[in-house]
Structure formats: structure tokens, C-alpha cells
Short mmCIF file of C-alpha atoms in Angstrom, two decimals:
data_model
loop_
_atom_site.label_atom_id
_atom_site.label_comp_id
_atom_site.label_asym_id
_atom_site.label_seq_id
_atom_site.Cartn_x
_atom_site.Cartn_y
_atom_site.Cartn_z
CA UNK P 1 28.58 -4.67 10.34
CA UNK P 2 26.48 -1.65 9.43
CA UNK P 3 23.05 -2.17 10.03
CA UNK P 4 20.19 -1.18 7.26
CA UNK P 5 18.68 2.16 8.12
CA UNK P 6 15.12 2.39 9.70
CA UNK P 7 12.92 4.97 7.74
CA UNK P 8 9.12 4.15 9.02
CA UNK P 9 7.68 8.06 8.61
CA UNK P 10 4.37 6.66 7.83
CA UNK P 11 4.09 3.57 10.29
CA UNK P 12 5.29 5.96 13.19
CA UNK P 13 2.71 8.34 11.87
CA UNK P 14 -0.08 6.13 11.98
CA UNK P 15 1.17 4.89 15.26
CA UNK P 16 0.84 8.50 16.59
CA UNK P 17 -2.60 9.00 15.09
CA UNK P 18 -3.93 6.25 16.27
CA UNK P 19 -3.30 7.10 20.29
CA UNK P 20 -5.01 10.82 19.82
CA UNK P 21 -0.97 12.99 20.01
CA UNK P 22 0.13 15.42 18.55
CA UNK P 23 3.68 15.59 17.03
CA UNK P 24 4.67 17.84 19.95
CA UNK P 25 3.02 15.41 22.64
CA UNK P 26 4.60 12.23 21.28
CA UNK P 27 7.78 14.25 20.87
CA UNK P 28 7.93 14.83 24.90
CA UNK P 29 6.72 11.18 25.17
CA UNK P 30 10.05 10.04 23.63
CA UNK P 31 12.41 12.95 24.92
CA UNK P 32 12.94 14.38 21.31
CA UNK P 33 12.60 17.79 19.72
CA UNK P 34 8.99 18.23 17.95
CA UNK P 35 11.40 19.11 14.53
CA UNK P 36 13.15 15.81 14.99
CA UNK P 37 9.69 13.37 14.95
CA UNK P 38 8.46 15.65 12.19
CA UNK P 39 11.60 14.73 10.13
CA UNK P 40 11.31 10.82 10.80
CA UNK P 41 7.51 11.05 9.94
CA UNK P 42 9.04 12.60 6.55
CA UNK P 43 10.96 10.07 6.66
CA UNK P 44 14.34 12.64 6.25
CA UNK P 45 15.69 10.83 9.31
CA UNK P 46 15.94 6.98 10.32
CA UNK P 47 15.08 5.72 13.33
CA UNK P 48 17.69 5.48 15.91
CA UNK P 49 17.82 2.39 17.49
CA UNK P 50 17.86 4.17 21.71
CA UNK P 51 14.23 5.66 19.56
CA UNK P 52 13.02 2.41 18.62
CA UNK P 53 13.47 0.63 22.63
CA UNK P 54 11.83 4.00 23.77
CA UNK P 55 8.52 3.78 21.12
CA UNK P 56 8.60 -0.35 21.87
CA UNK P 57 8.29 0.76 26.12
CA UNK P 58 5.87 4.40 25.56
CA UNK P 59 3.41 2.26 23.21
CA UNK P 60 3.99 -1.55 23.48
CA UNK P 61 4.90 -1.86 19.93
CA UNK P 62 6.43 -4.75 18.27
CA UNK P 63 9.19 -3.18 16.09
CA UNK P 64 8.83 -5.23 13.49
CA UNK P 65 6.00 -3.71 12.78
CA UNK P 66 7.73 -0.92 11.83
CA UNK P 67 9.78 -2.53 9.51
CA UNK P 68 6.78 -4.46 7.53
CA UNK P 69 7.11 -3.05 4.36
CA UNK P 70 7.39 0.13 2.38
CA UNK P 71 4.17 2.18 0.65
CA UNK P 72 3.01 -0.10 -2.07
CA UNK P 73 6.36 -2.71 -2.09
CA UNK P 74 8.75 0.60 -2.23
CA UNK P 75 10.16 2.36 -4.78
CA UNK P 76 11.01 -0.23 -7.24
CA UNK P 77 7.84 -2.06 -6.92
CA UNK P 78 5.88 1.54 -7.31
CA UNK P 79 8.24 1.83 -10.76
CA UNK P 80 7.08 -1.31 -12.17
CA UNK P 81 3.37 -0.43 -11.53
CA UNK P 82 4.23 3.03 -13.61
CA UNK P 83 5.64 0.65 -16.61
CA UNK P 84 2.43 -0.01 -17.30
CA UNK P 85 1.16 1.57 -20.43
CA UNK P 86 -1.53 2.94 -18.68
CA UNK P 87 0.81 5.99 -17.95
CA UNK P 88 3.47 5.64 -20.71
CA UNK P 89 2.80 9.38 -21.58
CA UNK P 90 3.59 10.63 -17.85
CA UNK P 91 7.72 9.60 -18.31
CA UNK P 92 7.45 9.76 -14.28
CA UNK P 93 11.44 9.41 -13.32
CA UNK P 94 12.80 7.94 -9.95
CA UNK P 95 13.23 11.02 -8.05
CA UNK P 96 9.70 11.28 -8.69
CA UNK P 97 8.89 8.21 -7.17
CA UNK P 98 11.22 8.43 -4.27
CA UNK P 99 9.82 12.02 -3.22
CA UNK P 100 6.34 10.66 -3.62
CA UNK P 101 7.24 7.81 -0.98
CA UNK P 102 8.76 10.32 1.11
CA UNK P 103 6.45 13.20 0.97
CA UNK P 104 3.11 11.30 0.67
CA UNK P 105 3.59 7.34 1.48
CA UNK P 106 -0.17 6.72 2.42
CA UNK P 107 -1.06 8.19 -1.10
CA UNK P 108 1.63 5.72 -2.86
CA UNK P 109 -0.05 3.15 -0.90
CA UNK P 110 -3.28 3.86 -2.01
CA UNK P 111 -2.33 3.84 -5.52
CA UNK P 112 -0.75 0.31 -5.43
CA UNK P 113 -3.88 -1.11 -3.57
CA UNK P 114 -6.06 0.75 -6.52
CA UNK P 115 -4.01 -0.44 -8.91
CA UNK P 116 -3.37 -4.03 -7.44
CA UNK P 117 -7.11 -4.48 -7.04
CA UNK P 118 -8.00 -2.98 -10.89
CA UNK P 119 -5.87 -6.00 -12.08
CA UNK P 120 -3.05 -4.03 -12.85
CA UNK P 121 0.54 -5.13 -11.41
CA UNK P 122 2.86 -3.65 -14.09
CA UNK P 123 3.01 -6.70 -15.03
CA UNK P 124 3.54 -8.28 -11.96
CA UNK P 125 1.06 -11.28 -11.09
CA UNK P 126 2.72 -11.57 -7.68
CA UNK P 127 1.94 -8.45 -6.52
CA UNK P 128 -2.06 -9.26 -6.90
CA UNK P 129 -2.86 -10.09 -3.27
CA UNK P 130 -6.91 -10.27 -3.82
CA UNK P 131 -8.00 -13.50 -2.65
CA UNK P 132 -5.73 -15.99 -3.37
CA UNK P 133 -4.87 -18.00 -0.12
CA UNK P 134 -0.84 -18.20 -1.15
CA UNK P 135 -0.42 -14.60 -1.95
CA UNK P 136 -2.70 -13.91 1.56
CA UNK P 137 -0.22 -16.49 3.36
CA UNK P 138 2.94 -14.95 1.62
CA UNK P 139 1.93 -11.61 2.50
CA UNK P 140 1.45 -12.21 6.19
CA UNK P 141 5.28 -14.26 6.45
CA UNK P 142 6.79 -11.25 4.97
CA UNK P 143 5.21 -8.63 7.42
CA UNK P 144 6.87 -11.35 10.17
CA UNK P 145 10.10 -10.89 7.77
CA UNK P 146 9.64 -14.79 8.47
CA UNK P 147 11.34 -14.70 11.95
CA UNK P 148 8.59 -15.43 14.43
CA UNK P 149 10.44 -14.87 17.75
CA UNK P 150 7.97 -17.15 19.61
CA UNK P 151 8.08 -20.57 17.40
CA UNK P 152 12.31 -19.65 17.57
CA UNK P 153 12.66 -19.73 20.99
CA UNK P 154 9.95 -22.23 21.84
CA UNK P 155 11.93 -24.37 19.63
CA UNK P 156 15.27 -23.80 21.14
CA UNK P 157 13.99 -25.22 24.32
CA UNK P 158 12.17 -28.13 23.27
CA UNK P 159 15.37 -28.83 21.55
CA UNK P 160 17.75 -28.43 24.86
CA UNK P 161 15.35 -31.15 26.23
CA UNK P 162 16.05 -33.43 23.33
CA UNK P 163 19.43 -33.47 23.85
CA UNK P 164 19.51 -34.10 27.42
CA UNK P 165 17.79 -37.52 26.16
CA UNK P 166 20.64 -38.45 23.41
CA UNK P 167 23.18 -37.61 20.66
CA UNK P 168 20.45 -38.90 18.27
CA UNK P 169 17.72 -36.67 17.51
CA UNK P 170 15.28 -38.53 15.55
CA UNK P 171 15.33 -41.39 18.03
CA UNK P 172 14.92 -38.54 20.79
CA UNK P 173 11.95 -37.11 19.48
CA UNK P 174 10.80 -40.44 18.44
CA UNK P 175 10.51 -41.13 22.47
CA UNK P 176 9.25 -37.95 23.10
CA UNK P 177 6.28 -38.66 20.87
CA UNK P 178 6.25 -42.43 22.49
CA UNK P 179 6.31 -41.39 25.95
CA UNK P 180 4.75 -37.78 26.26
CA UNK P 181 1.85 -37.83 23.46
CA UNK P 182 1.03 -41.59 22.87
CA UNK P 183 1.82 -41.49 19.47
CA UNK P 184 4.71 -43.92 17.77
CA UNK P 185 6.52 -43.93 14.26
CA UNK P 186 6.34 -46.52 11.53
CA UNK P 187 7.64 -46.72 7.95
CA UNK P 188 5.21 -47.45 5.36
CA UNK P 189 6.17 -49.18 2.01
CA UNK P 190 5.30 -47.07 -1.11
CA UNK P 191 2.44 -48.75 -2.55
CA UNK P 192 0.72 -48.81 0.50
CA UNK P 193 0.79 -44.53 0.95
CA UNK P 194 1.17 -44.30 -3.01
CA UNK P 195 -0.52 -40.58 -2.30
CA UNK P 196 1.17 -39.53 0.99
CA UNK P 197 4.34 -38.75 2.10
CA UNK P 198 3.43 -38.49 5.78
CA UNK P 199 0.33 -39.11 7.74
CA UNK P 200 -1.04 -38.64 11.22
CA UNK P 201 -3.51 -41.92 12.30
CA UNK P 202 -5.15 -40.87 15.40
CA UNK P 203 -7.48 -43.72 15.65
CA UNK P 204 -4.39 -46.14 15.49
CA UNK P 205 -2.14 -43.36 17.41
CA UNK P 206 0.57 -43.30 14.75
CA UNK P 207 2.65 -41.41 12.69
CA UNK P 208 3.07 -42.73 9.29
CA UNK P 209 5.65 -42.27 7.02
CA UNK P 210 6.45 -43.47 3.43
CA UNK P 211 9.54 -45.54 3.02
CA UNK P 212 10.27 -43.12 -0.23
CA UNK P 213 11.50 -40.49 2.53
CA UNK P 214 15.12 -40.09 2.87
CA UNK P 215 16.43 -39.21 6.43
CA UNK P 216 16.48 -35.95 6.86
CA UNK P 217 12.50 -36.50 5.71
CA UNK P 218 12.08 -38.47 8.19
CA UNK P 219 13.63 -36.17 10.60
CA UNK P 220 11.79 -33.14 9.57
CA UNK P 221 8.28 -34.99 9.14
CA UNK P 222 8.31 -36.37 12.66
CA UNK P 223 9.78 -32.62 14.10
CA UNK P 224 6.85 -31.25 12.06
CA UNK P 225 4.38 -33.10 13.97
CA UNK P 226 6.17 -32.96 17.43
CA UNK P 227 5.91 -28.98 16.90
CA UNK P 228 2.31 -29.31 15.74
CA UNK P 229 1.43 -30.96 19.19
CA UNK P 230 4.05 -28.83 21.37
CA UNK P 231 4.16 -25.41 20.19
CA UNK P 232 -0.10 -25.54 19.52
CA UNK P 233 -0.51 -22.37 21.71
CA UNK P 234 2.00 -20.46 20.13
CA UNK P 235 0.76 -21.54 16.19
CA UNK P 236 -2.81 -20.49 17.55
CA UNK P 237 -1.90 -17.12 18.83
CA UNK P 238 -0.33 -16.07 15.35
CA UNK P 239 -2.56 -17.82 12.99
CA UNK P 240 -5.84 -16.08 14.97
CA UNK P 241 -3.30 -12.99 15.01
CA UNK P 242 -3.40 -12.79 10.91
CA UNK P 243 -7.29 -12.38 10.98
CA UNK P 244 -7.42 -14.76 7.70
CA UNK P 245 -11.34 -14.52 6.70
CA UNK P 246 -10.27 -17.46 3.86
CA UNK P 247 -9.86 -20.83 5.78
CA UNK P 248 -7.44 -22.22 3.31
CA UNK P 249 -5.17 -19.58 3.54
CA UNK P 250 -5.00 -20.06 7.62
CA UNK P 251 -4.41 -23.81 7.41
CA UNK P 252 -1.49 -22.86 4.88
CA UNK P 253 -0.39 -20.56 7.36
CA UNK P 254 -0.71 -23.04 9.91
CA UNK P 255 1.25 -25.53 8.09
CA UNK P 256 3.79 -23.12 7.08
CA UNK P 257 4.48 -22.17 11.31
CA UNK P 258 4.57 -25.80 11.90
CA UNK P 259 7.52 -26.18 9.19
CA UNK P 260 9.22 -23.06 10.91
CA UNK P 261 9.12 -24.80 14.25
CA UNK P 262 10.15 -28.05 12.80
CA UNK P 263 13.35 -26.22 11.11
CA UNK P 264 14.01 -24.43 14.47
CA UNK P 265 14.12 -27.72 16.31
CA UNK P 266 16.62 -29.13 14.23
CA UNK P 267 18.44 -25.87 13.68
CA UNK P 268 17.91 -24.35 16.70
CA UNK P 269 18.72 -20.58 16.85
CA UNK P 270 21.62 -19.58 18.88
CA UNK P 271 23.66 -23.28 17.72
CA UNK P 272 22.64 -22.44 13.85
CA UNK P 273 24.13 -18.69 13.88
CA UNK P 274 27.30 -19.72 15.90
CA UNK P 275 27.96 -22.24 12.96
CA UNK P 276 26.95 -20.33 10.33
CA UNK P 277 29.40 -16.90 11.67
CA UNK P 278 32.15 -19.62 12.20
CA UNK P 279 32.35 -21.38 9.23
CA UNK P 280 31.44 -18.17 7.05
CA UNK P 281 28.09 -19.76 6.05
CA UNK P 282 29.42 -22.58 4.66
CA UNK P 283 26.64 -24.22 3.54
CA UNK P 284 27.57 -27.89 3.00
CA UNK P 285 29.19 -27.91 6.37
CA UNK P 286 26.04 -26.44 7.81
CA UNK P 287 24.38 -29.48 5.77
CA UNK P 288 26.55 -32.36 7.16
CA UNK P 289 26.04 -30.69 11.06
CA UNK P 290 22.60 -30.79 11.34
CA UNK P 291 21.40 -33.51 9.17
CA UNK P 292 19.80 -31.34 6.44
CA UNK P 293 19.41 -30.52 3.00
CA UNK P 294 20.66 -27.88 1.22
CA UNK P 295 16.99 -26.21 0.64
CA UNK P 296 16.16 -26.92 4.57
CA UNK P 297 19.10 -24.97 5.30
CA UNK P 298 18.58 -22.39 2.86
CA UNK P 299 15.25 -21.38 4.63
CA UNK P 300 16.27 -21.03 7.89
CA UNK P 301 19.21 -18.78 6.94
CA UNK P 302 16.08 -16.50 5.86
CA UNK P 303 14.80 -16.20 9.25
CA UNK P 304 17.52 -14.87 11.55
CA UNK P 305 16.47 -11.54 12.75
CA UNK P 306 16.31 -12.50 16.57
CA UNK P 307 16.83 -8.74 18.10
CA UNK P 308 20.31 -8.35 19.17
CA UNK P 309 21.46 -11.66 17.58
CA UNK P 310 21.00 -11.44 13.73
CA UNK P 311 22.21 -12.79 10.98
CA UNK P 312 23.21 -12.21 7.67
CA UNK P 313 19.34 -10.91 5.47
CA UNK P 314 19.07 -13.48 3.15
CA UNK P 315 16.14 -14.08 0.83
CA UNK P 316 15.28 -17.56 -0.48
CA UNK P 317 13.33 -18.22 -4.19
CA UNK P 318 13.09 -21.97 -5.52
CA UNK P 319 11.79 -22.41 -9.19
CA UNK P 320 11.57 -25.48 -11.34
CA UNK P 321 12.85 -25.76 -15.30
CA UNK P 322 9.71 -23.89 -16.37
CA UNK P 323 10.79 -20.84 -14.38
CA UNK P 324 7.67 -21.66 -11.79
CA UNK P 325 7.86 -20.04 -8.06
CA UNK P 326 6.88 -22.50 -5.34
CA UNK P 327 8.25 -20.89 -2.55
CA UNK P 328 9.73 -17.19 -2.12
CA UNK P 329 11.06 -15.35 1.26
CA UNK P 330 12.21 -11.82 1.03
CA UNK P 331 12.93 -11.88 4.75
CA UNK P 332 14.83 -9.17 6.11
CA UNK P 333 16.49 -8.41 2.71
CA UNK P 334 13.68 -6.65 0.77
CA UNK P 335 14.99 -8.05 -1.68
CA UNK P 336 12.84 -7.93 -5.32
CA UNK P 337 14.81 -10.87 -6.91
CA UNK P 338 12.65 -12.90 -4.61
CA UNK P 339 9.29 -11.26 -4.66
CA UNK P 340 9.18 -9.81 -8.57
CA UNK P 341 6.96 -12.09 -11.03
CA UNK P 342 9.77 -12.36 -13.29
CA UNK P 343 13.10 -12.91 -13.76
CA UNK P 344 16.31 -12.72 -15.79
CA UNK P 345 17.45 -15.80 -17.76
CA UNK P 346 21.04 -14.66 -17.32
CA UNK P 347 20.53 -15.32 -13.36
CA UNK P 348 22.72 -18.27 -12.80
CA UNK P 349 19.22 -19.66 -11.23
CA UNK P 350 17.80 -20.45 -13.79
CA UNK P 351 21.09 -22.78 -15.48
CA UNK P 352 21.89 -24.76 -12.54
CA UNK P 353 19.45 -27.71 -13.67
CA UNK P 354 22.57 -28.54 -16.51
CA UNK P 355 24.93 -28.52 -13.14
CA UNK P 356 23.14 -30.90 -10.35
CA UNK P 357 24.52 -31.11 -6.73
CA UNK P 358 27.09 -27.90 -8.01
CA UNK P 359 26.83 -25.05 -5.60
CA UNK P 360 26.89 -21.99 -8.19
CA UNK P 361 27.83 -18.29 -7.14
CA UNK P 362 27.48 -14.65 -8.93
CA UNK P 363 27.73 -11.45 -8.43
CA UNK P 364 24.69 -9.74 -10.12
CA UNK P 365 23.41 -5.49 -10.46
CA UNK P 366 19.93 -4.92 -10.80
CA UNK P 367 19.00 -1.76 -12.95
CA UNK P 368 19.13 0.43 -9.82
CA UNK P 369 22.43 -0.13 -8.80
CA UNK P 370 21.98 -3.10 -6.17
CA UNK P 371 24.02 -5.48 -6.13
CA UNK P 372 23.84 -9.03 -4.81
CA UNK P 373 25.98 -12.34 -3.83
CA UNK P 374 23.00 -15.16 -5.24
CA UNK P 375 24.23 -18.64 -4.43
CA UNK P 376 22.26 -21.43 -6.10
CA UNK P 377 21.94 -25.07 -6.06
CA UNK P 378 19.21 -27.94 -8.32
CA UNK P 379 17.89 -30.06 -5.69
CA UNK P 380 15.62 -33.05 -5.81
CA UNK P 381 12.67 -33.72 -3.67
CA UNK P 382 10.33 -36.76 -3.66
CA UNK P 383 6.82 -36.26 -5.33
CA UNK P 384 4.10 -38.70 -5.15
CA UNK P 385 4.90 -41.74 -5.25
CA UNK P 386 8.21 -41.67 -4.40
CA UNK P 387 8.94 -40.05 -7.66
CA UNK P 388 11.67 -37.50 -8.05
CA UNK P 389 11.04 -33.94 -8.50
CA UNK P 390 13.20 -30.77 -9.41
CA UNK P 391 14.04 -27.31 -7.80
CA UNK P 392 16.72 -25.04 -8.75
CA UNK P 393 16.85 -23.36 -4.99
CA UNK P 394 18.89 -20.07 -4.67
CA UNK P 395 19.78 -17.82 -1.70
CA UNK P 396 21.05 -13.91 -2.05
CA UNK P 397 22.86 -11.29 0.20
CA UNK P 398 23.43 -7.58 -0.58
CA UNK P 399 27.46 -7.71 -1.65
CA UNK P 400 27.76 -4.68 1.34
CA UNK P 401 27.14 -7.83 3.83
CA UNK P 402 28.26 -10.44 1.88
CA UNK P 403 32.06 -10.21 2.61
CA UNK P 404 32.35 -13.13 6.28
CA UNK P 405 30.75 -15.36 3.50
CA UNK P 406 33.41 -18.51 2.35
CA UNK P 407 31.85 -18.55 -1.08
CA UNK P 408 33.08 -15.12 -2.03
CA UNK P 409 36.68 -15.37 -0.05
CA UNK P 410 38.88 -14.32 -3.28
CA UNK P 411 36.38 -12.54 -5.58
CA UNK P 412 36.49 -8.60 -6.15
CA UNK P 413 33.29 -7.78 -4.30
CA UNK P 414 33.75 -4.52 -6.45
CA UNK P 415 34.07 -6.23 -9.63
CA UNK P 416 32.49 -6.74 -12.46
CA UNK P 417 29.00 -8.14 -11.75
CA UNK P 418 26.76 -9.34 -14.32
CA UNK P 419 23.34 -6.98 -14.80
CA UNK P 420 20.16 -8.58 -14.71
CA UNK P 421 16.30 -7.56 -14.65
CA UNK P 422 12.81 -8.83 -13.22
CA UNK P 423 11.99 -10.41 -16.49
CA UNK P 424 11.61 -8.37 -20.02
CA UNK P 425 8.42 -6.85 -19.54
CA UNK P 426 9.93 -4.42 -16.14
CA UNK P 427 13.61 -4.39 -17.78
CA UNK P 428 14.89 -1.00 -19.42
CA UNK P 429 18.16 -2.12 -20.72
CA UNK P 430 18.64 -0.99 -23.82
CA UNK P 431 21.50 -3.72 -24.82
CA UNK P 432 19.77 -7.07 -23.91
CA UNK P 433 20.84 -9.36 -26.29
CA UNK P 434 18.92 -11.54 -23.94
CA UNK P 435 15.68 -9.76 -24.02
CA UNK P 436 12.73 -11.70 -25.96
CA UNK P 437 9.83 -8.69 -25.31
CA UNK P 438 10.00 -5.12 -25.21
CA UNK P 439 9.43 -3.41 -21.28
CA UNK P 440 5.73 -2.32 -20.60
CA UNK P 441 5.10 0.97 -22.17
CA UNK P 442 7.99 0.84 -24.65
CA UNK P 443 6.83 0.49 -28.48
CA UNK P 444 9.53 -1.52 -31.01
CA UNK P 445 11.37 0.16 -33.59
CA UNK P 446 11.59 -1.83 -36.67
CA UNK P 447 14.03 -1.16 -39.49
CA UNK P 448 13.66 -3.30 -43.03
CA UNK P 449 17.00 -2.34 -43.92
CA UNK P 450 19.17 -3.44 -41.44
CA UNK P 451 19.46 -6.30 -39.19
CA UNK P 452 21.99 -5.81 -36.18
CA UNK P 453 22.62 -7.80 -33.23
CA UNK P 454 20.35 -10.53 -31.64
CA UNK P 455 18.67 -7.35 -29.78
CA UNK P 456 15.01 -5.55 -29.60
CA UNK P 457 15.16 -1.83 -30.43
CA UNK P 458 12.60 0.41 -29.04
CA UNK P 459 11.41 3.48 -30.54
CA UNK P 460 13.10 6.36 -28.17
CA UNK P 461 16.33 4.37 -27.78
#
């Protein structure tokens, strides 16, 4: 499988600022031509992956770092900042924007953060990072790509234990807490946690859980709090590693590590991508093998970038009927279906509510030309009280990796695909019937003597 080219001209530039070279110094650092380093920083050439080991060994570098994001979200996320009326006179095309990127990132970059901090967002509210504690949280899993290497294999281990112990995993880590920590497990009725779900009772040394969890709850709330205790160094390091100056935004992060780790104990790494490549990422037979729900599974398949053992880049978005985000990963994907404000009512997300427990597939083009295999599912999780709740949860793959996957074996890859948008306001088809608002910057064109189809017209089109 072809792997995503590398084009980090302005992280490797930075990188080479910041130790004092020059492009002809770090060029004989990494055994390449002074021409050839100046066309990466340019970003006319990817990196090479024999360039990447060398720049991880010269400079200690984390790689990922170099993959953390694009100037300002990228090119289509520096497009929908341009929609903005603001410069509806400047008609700046995509060319534009990608020679910008590649000729100037740090300026692009500067721009978005000028823009972003203005208020502006071309109408995007999720690309505000300011000081919101979620947006602060969501920004720091996506420069991890949410694969923290650490957690995964910390995980994978504490899980190899487990197993030596029994077949059963719950009642394994159910000992573990018993035996190693002091701590034991016991099942609340409802009306006496009406408000919790889970709770930790140190002065009675107990973890309590609310009878309205079903089993895999159970599972994951008790692997949630084994991970808290086990893997405390490791969630330290990275939280004290994202430099959060808000303190709700690091105990969100916190929370959100201890989730990973209790995902990667259940799931753990190398047994969840031999499954997953050998049943085609089924994802109901990945359900019934390790004990999880569809949305559990649905995350982790968002965090498999392990170097040299990677899975397919999926992103991950969950939404409830009024179209609400509660939980987004781009992961490796870069994907804007998960990280744009809005969305397109003909995504298949958004109609799975009328289909519960139905696994729904499509093939969908965004205006650019991507195109992507979204799989989505309604799901039902327990609120307060005990009392249901509802997610539509969907998952997405770029169709050029999509084709090992046993929900598209039979369908023209190739074919037609239905084209979608980021919501009205950044959409520039001109044959919506769908549309209910004109894009940003686009006036309407009104006509009192005809009425055609169920359509806005724009003056221009």
C-alpha cells in the first residue's frame, strides 16, 4: 500500500533554524545535496523515509512532529478562511492558495492564527482554538495524530500479564486491582449513584460502578482506572509535555490518555491490527472478539500509526440528531469531514438515526476531488441515570486505501460517489438542491418571474 507523501518544508525549516545551520551544513549532516534540502524546505520534494530515520538520529526528533499539521489546517482549511466576506473582492483561486503554502507556509500560518484569534473562522467555530479547554485538548490529540506510542505499548504489556492470569479479562483485572492496588469492584444499584456512572472511593478502597452499565462498561470503566493507577508515569510525562496553562483542559487531557490506555488494554495493538488486516476490518467481528462496542472500536481504529506497523488512517466524528460534535479524531487521515464545523445533510451520517443497529456505507467526493469510504452506525450510550442516549458514530478512509476493507468487497471504488460539502456556508456547488444558505461571500440572485428547482441561485452563477 502506497504510503501518503511527507511534505514538512516548514517544520524541517524551523528544525534547522532552531540548531544555528545553514542549509549547506544540515545538508552534509544528512548526506544530501544543499539543492535537495532547499527543495524539501520548499516543500517541491517529500521526505524520503532513509531522510526521516537520518533527521530522527542527527537531531533526536520525534517524526511525528513533522507530520503535525499543515500551515493554518492546509489548503482547504486556508480556503474556507478566504470564504469569508471579508475578502469576497480578492476571488483568490486554489493555485493561489497552494503556492502560498508552498512558497511562504509560516506567513499562511500567521494569517490563520490572525484570523482565528480576530474571531474569524470562515465560518468555522471549530477552528477557534482561543481558550476553550476542548478545542486546547483536541488540538494537542491531533498533533499526537492520537497514537501515543507510549500508553500503546505500555498497554500491550500490562495486557500480556492479564492473560497469563485467565481467558477472562474483566475478572483478571478485577484481581489485579484486588491483589496489586488494594482496591475491589462492586455494582451499585441506580438510585443509589443516580449522578454517576463510575466512581473511585478511596476512603472505602473501591471502585464503584452503576448497575445501569452494560458489560463492556464495566470492562472499560474498571481498565480505565487500572490504566489510571498503572500507566501514571507515562499520562504525567505527556500531560506536563502539552504545557496546558488552563487546568481543565489538562484534566480533560488526562482523562482522555486514560481512555486511550483503557482501549489499548482491551484492544491491544499488535492482536487488534492482525484482526482487523484478517478479517478486512470487519467491524462486528472485531466487536464480538474483544468484547466491545461498535464506537469503542471505532476509536481505536483511529489510532494505529505504530511506526512500521500501521494501519489503515481512519478518522472518527460522532454527532447526535441535532447535528452536535461530541467527539472528533482526524488521526492520521487529515481528514476535514471530521474536523470542519459543518457538514452535509446528504452524508449518510446524519440519516442513520431512522436505521438503528444498521451498519451504513457510501462513497462520498468532497468539492476538491477527495474521495472517501464513510461507514456509519446510531449507537446508544447510557446518560444519567441510566437513561439512554443517542450517537450517530461514523468512521472514513480515503477510497485509494479503502480497497482490503469487507464493506466495500463488490462496489466500483471508481464509481459514482455522491458529492457532499462542510455545511452550506463553505459549499460552492452551484446545483444543491440540498443547500438551505448561500456560501460565505456569495450574494443571492433573486428572480420574481420564475421559480425553478428547490435550489439557491447566487448572483455570478
Amino acid at each position: 500500500m502506497a504510503e501518503r507523501k511527507l511534505l514538512a518544508g516548514q517544520a524541517v525549516r524551523r528544525l534547522r533554524r532552531r540548531a544555528g545551520l545553514t542549509q549547506a551544513a544540515m545538508a552534509e549532516m544528512l548526506a544530501v545535496s544543499p539543492s535537495y534540502l532547499n527543495l524539501i524546505e520548499r516543500n517541491h520534494r517529500p521526505l524520503s523515509a532513509s531522510l526521516l530515520v537520518r533527521m530522527a538520529e542527527q537531531f533526536d526528533l520525534d517524526p511525528r512532529t513533522l507530520a503535525a499539521g499543515e500551515p493554518g489546517g492546509g489548503a482547504v482549511a486556508i480556503r474556507r478562511r478566504l470564504a469569508d466576506p471579508l475578502f469576497a473582492d480578492l476571488e483568490v483561486d486554489r493555485s493561489e492558495v497552494d503556492e502560498w503554502l508552498a512558497a511562504a507556509p509560516g506567513g499562511a500560518e500567521a494569517f490563520a492564527r490572525a484570523f482565528d484569534r480576530l474571531g474569524g473562522s470562515g465560518g468555522d467555530p471549530a477552528a477557534i482554538g482561543g481558550d476553550d479547554p476542548l478545542a486546547l485538548v483536541r488540538q494537542e490529540v491531533e498533533r499526537w495524530q492520537n497514537h501515543f506510542a507510549d500508553l500503546d505499548q505500555q498497554a500491550e504489556l500490562l495486557a500480556d500479564d492479564l492473560r497469563l492470569v485467565g481467558a477472562d479479562l474483566y475478572g483478571a483485572m478485577v484481581e489485579r486491582l484486588r491483589v496489586k492496588h488494594g482496591l475491589s469492584i462492586r455494582v451499585l444499584p441506580v438510585d443509589v449513584m443516580p449522578d454517576a456512572l463510575r466512581r473511585l472511593d478511596l476512603h472505602a478502597r473501591q471502585l464503584q460502578l452503576s448497575e445501569a452499565l452494560d458489560a463492556p462498561g464495566r470492562v472499560f470503566a474498571v481498565a480505565f482506572h487500572l490504566g489510571l493507577i498503572e500507566a501514571r508515569a507515562e499520562i504525567e510525562a505527556l500531560a506536563r509535555g502539552a504545557g496546558f496553562a488552563d487546568r481543565v483542559a489538562e484534566r480533560l487531557f488526562r482523562r482522555h490518555l486514560g481512555s486511550y490506555f483503557a482501549g489499548a488494554i482491551i484492544m491491544p495493538y499488535t492482536r487488534f491490527l492482525r484482526a482487523c488486516e484478517g478479517s478486512g476490518y470487519d467491524l462486528d467481528l472485531l466487536q464480538r472478539r474483544f468484547g466491545m462496542g461498535y464506537e469503542q472500536v471505532a476509536h481505536r481504529l483511529t489510532t494505529l500509526q505504530r511506526v512500521g506497523m500501521r494501519g489503515l488512517p481512519f478518522f472518527m466524528i460522532r454527532i447526535d440528531r441535532a447535528g452536535q460534535v461530541s467527539k472528533r479524531f482526524a488521526g492520521a487521515s487529515g481528514s476535514v469531514l471530521a474536523t470542519a464545523a459543518g457538514r452535509c445533510p446528504l452524508w449518510q451520517l446524519h440519516g442513520v438515526f431512522d436505521r438503528p443497529g444498521s451498519l451504513q456505507m457510501q462513497l462520498v467526493e468532497m468539492e476538491d476531488g477527495a474521495r472517501w469510504v464513510t461507514l456509519q452506525r446510531a449507537v446508544s450510550s447510557q446518560g444519567w441515570g441510566g437513561a439512554p442516549v443517542g450517537f450517530a458514530v461514523g468512521i472514513g478512509v480515503e477510497v485509494g486505501r479503502a480497497g482490503s476493507l469487507v464493506a466495500v468487497r463488490g462496489v466500483d471504488l471508481a464509481g459514482p460517489a455522491t458529492p457532499i460539502g462542510l455545511g452550506c456556508r463553505a459549499c460552492f456547488r452551484p446545483d444543491c438542491r440540498q443547500r438551505s444558505l448561500p456560501p460565505l461571500g456569495r450574494s443571492l440572485s433573486i428572480n420574481d418571474r420564475e421559480r425553478g428547482v428547490p435550489a439557491l441561485r447566487f448572483a455570478g452563477d
